[in-house]
Tab-separated table of C-alpha atoms in Angstrom:
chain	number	residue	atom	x	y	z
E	120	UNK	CA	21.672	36.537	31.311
E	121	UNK	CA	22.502	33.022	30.927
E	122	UNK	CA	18.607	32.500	30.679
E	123	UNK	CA	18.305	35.284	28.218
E	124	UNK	CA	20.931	33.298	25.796
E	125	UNK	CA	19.865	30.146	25.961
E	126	UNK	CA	15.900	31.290	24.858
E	127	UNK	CA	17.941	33.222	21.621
E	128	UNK	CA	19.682	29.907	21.127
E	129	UNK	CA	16.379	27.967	20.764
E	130	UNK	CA	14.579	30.676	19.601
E	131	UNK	CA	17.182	30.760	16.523
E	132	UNK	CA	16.646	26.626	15.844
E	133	UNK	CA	13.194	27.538	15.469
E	134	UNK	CA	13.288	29.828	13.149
E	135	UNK	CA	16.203	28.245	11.609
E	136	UNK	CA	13.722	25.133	10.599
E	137	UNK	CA	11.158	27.510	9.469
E	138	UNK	CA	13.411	29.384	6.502
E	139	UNK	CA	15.703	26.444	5.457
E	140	UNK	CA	12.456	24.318	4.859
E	141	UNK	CA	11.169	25.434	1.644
E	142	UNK	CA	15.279	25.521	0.561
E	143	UNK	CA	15.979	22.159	1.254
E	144	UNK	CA	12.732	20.936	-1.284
E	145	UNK	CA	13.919	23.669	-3.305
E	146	UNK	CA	17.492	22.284	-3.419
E	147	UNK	CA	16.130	18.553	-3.712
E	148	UNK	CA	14.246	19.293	-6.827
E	149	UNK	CA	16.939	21.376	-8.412
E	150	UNK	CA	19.437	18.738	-8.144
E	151	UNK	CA	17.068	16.307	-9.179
E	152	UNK	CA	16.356	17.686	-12.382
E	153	UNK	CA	20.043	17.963	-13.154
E	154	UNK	CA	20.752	14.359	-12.580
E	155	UNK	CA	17.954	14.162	-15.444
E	156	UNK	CA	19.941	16.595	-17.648
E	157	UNK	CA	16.173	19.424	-17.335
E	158	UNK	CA	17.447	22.690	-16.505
E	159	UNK	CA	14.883	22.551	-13.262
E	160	UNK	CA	13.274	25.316	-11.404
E	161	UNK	CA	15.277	27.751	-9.274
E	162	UNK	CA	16.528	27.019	-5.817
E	163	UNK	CA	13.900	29.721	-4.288
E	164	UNK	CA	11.110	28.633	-6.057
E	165	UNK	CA	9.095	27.130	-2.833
E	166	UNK	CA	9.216	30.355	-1.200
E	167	UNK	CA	7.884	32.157	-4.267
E	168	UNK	CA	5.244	29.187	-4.349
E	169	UNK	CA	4.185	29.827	-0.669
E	170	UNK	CA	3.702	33.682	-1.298
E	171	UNK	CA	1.867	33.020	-4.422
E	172	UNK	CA	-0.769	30.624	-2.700
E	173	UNK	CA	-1.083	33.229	0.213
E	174	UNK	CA	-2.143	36.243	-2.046
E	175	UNK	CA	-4.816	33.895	-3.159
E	176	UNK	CA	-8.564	33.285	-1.842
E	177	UNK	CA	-8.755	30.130	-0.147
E	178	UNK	CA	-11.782	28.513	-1.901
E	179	UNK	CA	-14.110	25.852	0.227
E	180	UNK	CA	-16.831	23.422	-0.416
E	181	UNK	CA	-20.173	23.846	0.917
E	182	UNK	CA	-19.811	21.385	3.682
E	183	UNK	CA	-16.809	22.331	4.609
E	184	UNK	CA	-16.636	21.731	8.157
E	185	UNK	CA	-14.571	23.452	10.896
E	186	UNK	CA	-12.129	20.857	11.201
E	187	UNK	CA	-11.643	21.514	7.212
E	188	UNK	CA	-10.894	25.279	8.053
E	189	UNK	CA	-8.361	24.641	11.378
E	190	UNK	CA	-6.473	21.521	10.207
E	191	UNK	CA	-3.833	23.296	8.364
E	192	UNK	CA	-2.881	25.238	10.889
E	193	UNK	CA	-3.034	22.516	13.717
E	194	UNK	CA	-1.018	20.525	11.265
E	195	UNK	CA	1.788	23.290	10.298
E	196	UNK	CA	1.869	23.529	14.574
E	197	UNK	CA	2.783	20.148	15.088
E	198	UNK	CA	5.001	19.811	12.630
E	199	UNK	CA	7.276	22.897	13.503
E	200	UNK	CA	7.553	22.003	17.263
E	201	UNK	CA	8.655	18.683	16.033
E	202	UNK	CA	11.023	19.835	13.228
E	203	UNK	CA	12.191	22.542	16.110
E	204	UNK	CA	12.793	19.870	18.649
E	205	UNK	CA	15.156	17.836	16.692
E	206	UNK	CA	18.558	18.877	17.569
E	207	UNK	CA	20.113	21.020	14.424
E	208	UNK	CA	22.999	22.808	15.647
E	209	UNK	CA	23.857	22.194	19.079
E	210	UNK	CA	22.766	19.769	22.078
E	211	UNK	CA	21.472	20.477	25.494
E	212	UNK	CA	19.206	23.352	24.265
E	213	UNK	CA	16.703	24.790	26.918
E	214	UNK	CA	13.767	22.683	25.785
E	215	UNK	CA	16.332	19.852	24.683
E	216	UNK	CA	14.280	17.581	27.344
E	217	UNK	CA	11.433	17.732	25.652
E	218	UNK	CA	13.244	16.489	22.408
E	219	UNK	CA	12.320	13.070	22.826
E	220	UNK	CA	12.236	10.634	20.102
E	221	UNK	CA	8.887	9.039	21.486
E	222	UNK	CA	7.140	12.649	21.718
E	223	UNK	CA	8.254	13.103	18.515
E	224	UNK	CA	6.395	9.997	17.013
E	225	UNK	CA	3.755	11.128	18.809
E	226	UNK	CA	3.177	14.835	17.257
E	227	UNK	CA	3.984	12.992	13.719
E	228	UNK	CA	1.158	10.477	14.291
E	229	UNK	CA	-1.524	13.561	15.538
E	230	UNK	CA	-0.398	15.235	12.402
E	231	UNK	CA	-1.238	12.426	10.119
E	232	UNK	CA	-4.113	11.959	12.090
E	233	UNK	CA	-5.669	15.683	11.476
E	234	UNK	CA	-4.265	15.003	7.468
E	235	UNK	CA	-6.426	12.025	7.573
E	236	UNK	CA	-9.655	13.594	9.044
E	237	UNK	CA	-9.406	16.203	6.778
E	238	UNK	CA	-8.954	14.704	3.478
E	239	UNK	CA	-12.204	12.969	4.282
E	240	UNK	CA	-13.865	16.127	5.547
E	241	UNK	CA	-15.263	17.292	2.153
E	242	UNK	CA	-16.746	13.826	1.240
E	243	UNK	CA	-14.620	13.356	-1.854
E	244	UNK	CA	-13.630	10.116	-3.370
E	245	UNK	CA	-9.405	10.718	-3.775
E	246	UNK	CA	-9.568	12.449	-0.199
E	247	UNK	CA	-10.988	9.065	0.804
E	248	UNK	CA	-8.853	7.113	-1.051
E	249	UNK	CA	-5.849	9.206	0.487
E	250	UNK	CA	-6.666	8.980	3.609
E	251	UNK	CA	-7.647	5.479	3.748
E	252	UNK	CA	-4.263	4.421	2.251
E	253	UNK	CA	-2.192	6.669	4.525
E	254	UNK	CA	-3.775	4.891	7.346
E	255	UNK	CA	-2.350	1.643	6.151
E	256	UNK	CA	1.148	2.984	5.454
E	257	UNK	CA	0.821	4.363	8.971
E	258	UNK	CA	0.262	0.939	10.769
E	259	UNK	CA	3.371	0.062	9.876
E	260	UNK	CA	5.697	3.058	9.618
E	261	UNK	CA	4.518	4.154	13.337
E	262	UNK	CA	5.568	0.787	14.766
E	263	UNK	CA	9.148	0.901	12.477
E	264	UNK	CA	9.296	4.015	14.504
E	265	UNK	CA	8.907	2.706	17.979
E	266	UNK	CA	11.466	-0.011	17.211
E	267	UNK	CA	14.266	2.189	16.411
E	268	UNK	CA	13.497	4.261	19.507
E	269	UNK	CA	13.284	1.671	21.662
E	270	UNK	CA	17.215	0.579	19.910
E	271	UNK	CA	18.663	3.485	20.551
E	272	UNK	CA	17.519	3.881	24.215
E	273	UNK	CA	18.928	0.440	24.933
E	274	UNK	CA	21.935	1.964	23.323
E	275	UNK	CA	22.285	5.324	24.647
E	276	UNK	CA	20.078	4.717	28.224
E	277	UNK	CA	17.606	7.311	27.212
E	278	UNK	CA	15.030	8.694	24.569
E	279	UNK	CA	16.578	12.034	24.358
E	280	UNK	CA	17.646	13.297	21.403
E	281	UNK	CA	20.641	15.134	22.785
E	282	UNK	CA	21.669	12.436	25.086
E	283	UNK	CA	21.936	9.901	22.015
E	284	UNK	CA	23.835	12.257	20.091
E	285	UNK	CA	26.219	13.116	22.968
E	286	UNK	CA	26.198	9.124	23.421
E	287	UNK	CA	26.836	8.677	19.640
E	288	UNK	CA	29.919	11.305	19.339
E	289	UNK	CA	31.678	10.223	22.537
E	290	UNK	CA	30.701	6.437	22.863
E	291	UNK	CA	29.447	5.543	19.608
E	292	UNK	CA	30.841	2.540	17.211
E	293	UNK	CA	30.138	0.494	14.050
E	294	UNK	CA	27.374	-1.999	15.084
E	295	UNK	CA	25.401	-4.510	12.957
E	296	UNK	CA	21.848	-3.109	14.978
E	297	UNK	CA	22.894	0.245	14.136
E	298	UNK	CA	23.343	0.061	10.702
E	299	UNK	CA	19.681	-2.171	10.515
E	300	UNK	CA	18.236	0.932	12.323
E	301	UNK	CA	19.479	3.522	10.005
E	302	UNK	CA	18.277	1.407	6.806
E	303	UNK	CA	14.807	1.308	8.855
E	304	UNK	CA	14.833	4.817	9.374
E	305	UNK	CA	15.575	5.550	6.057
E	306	UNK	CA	12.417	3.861	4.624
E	307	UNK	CA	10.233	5.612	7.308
E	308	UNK	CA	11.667	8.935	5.806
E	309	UNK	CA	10.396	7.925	2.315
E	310	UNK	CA	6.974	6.487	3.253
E	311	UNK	CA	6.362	9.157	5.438
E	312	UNK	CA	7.564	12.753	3.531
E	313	UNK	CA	5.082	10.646	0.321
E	314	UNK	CA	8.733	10.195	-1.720
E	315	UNK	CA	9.917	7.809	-4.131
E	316	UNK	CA	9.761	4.632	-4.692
E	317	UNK	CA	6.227	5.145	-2.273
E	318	UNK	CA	4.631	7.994	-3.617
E	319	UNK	CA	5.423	10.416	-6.352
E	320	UNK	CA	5.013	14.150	-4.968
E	321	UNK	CA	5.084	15.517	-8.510
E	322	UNK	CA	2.338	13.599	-9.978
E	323	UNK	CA	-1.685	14.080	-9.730
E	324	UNK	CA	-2.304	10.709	-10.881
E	325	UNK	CA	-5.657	9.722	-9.320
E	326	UNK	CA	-4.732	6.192	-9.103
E	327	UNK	CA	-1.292	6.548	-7.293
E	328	UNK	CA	-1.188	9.349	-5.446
E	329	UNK	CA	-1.652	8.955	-1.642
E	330	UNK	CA	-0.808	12.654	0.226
E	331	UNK	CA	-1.777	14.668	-2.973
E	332	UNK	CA	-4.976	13.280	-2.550
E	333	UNK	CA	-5.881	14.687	0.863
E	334	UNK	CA	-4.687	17.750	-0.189
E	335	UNK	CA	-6.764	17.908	-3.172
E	336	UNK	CA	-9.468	20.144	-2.322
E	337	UNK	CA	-7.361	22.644	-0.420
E	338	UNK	CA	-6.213	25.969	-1.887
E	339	UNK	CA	-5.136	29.733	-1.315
E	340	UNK	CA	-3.638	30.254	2.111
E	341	UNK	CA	-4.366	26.569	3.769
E	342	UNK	CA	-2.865	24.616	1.073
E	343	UNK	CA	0.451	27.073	1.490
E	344	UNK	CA	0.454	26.293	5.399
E	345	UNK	CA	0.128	22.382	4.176
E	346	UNK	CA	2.970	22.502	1.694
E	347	UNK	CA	5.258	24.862	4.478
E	348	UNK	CA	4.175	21.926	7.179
E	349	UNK	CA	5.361	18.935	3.822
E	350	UNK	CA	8.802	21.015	3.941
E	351	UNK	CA	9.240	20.949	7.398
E	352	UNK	CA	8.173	17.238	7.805
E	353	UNK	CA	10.866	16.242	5.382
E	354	UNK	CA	13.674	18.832	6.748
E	355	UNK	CA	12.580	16.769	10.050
E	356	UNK	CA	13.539	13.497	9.032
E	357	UNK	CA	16.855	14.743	7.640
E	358	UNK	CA	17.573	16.493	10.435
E	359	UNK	CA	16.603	13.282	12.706
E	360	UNK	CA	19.253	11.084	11.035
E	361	UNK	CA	21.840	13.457	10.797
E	362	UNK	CA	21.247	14.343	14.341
E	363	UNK	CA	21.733	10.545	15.457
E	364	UNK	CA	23.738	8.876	13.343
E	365	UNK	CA	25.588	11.864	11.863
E	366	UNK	CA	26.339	13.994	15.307
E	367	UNK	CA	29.393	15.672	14.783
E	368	UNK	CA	30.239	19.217	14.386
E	369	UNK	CA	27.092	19.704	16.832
E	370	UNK	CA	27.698	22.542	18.960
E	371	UNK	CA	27.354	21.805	22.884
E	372	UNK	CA	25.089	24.323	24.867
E	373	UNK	CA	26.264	27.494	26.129
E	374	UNK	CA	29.031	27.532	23.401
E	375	UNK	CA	28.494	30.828	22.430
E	376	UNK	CA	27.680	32.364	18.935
E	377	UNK	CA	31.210	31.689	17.132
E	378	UNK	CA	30.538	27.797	17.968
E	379	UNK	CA	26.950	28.389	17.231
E	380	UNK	CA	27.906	29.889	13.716
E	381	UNK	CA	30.111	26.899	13.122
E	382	UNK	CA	27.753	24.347	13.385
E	383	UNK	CA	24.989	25.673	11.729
E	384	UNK	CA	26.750	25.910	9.180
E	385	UNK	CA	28.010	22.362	9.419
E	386	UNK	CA	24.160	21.516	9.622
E	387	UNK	CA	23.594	23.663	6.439
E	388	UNK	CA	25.901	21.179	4.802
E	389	UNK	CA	24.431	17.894	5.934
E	390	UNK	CA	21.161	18.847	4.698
E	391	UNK	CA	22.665	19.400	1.685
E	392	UNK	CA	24.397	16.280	1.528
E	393	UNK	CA	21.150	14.855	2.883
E	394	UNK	CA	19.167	16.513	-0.022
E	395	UNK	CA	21.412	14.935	-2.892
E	396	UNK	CA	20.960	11.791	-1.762
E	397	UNK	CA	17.628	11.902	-2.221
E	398	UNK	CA	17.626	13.122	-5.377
E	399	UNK	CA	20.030	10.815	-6.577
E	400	UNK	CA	17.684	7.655	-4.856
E	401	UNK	CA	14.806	9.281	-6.196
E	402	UNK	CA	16.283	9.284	-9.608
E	403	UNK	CA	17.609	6.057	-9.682
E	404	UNK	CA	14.610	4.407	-8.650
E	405	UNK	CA	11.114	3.573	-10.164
E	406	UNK	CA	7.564	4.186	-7.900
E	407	UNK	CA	6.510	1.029	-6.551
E	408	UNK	CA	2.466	-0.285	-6.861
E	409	UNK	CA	0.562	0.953	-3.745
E	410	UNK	CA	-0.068	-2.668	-2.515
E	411	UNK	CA	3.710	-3.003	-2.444
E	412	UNK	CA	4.487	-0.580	-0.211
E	413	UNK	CA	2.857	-2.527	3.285
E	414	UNK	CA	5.593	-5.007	2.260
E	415	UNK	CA	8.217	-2.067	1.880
E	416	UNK	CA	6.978	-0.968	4.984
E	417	UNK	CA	7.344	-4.232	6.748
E	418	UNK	CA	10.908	-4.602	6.012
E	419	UNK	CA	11.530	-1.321	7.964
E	420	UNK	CA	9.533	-3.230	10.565
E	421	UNK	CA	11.322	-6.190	10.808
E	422	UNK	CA	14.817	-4.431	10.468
E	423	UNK	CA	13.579	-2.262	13.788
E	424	UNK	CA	12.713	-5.398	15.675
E	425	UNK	CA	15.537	-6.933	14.463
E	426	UNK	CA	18.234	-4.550	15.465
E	427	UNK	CA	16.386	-3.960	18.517
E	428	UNK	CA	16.735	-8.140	19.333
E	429	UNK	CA	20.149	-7.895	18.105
E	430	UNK	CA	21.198	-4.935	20.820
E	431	UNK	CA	19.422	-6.975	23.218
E	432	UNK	CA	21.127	-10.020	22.825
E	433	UNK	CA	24.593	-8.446	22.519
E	434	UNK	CA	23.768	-6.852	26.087
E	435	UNK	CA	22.748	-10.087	27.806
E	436	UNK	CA	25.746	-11.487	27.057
């Protein structure tokens, strides 16, 4: 019985991630076109979006190969077990072992991987442009990564993302390396989910556009499975800071569904929060030049190391 609940309990997280996805970039754009006084599109818009690209034929070039066809879905895949390993509503889940910040890098890197391959499947010139600057953004965002992982298991004695929130609620503090690893995080978030000031994910602008790009050639029913696995990717990220560095209200495991309610709807709320922010940033803010953005990227690098050296010192002494 205990067995039986604990599958529910994950089972719900996972499909949790999957319907609050397309809500949280629905969200995001509303508010952001009220903080620019446009009336905006409704809140439920992506999920109208998705159903209208899945009622369409999915159209594909000649030498399309079958990497072109499958990479969608072997993206989408990635990115949900990812998104569903990230602690949402509670800790100590039944796969909660396998939430492990390193892993996590690692399904994030395979998916930008496949999303490179394919956008130079066809043979175009923007899905080789795309891809060829999302490698160079990656170089740097995957080591930023590494860094803060490797700051917060000197911190909390493990990779786990349930044993660094648990860590963080009971044992946390204010500290100088934590604060450098949240800013670092932060600009990971941005290059990664292609967000202002890196990339614009409204625009079709040949000359700036970076995930668009790899995208381009995709329609009907794969590009819907690419935008769903875009949504994910960024509910991810906000569900990876507010799961370290904004723990509380988590629910612990076995709590039972009154606890369970609780906190989800605590988590409801901090991607909300989480949401406005980034409308408000993204609003406040102009895009930066592509070339700018390795430097951009680099300060998330440095701050990584840097908290990382500063945790290390503090330690030794």
């Amino acid at each position: 019985m205990v067995l039986i609940r604990e599958l529910i309990a994950q089972g719900a997280q996972m499909v949790l991630v999957l319907l609050l996805a397309p809500l949280l970039l629905g969200f995001t754009r509303k508010v952001k076109a009220r903080l620019l006084r446009r009336r905006g599109p409704p809140v439920v818009q992506p999920y109208r979006d998705l159903l209208r690209l899945i009622r369409k034929e999915a159209v594909l070039a000649e030498n399309a190969s079958w990497l072109f066809r499958s990479g969608p879905y072997l993206i989408f895949s990635a990115t949900w077990v990812a998104a569903a390993l990230v602690p949402t509503f509670a800790t100590g889940l039944y796969f909660s072992w396998t939430a492990d910040l390193i892993a996590i890098t690692a399904l994030l890197g395979s998916t930008r991987f496949f999303l490179a391959l394919v956008g130079m499947d066809v043979g175009t010139s923007f899905g080789g442009i795309g891809s060829s600057r999302e490698m160079m953004f990656a170089s740097l965002a995957e080591p930023a990564m590494i860094m803060i992982a490797f700051t917060l298991a000197l911190l909390a004695g493990s990779t786990q993302l349930s044993v660094i929130a648990e860590f963080m609620v009971t044992s946390g503090s204010l500290r100088v390396s934590l604060g450098l690893a949240l800013i670092a995080l932060l600009i990971v978030a941005l290059a990664e989910n292609a967000r202002i000031p890196v990339d614009n994910p409204a625009t079709h602008l040949e000359l700036t556009m970076v995930h668009e790009a790899m995208i381009l050639e995709y329609s009907g029913r794969h590009l819907a499975v690419l935008e769903f696995a875009a949504a994910l990717k960024l509910l991810l990220y906000v569900s990876l800071i507010g799961c370290i560095f904004v723990p509380w209200g988590m629910a612990a495991a076995g709590s039972g569904p009154a606890a369970y309610a609780v906190a989800s709807a605590l988590y409801i709320g901090k991607l909300a929060v989480g949401g406005f922010l980034l409308a408000l940033f993204e609003t406040s803010i102009a895009k930066m030049r592509v070339f700018r953005v390795p430097d951009f990227l680099g300060i998330a690098l440095m701050l990584g190391l840097l908290s990382m050296l500063l945790l290390f010192v503090s330690r030794s002494f």
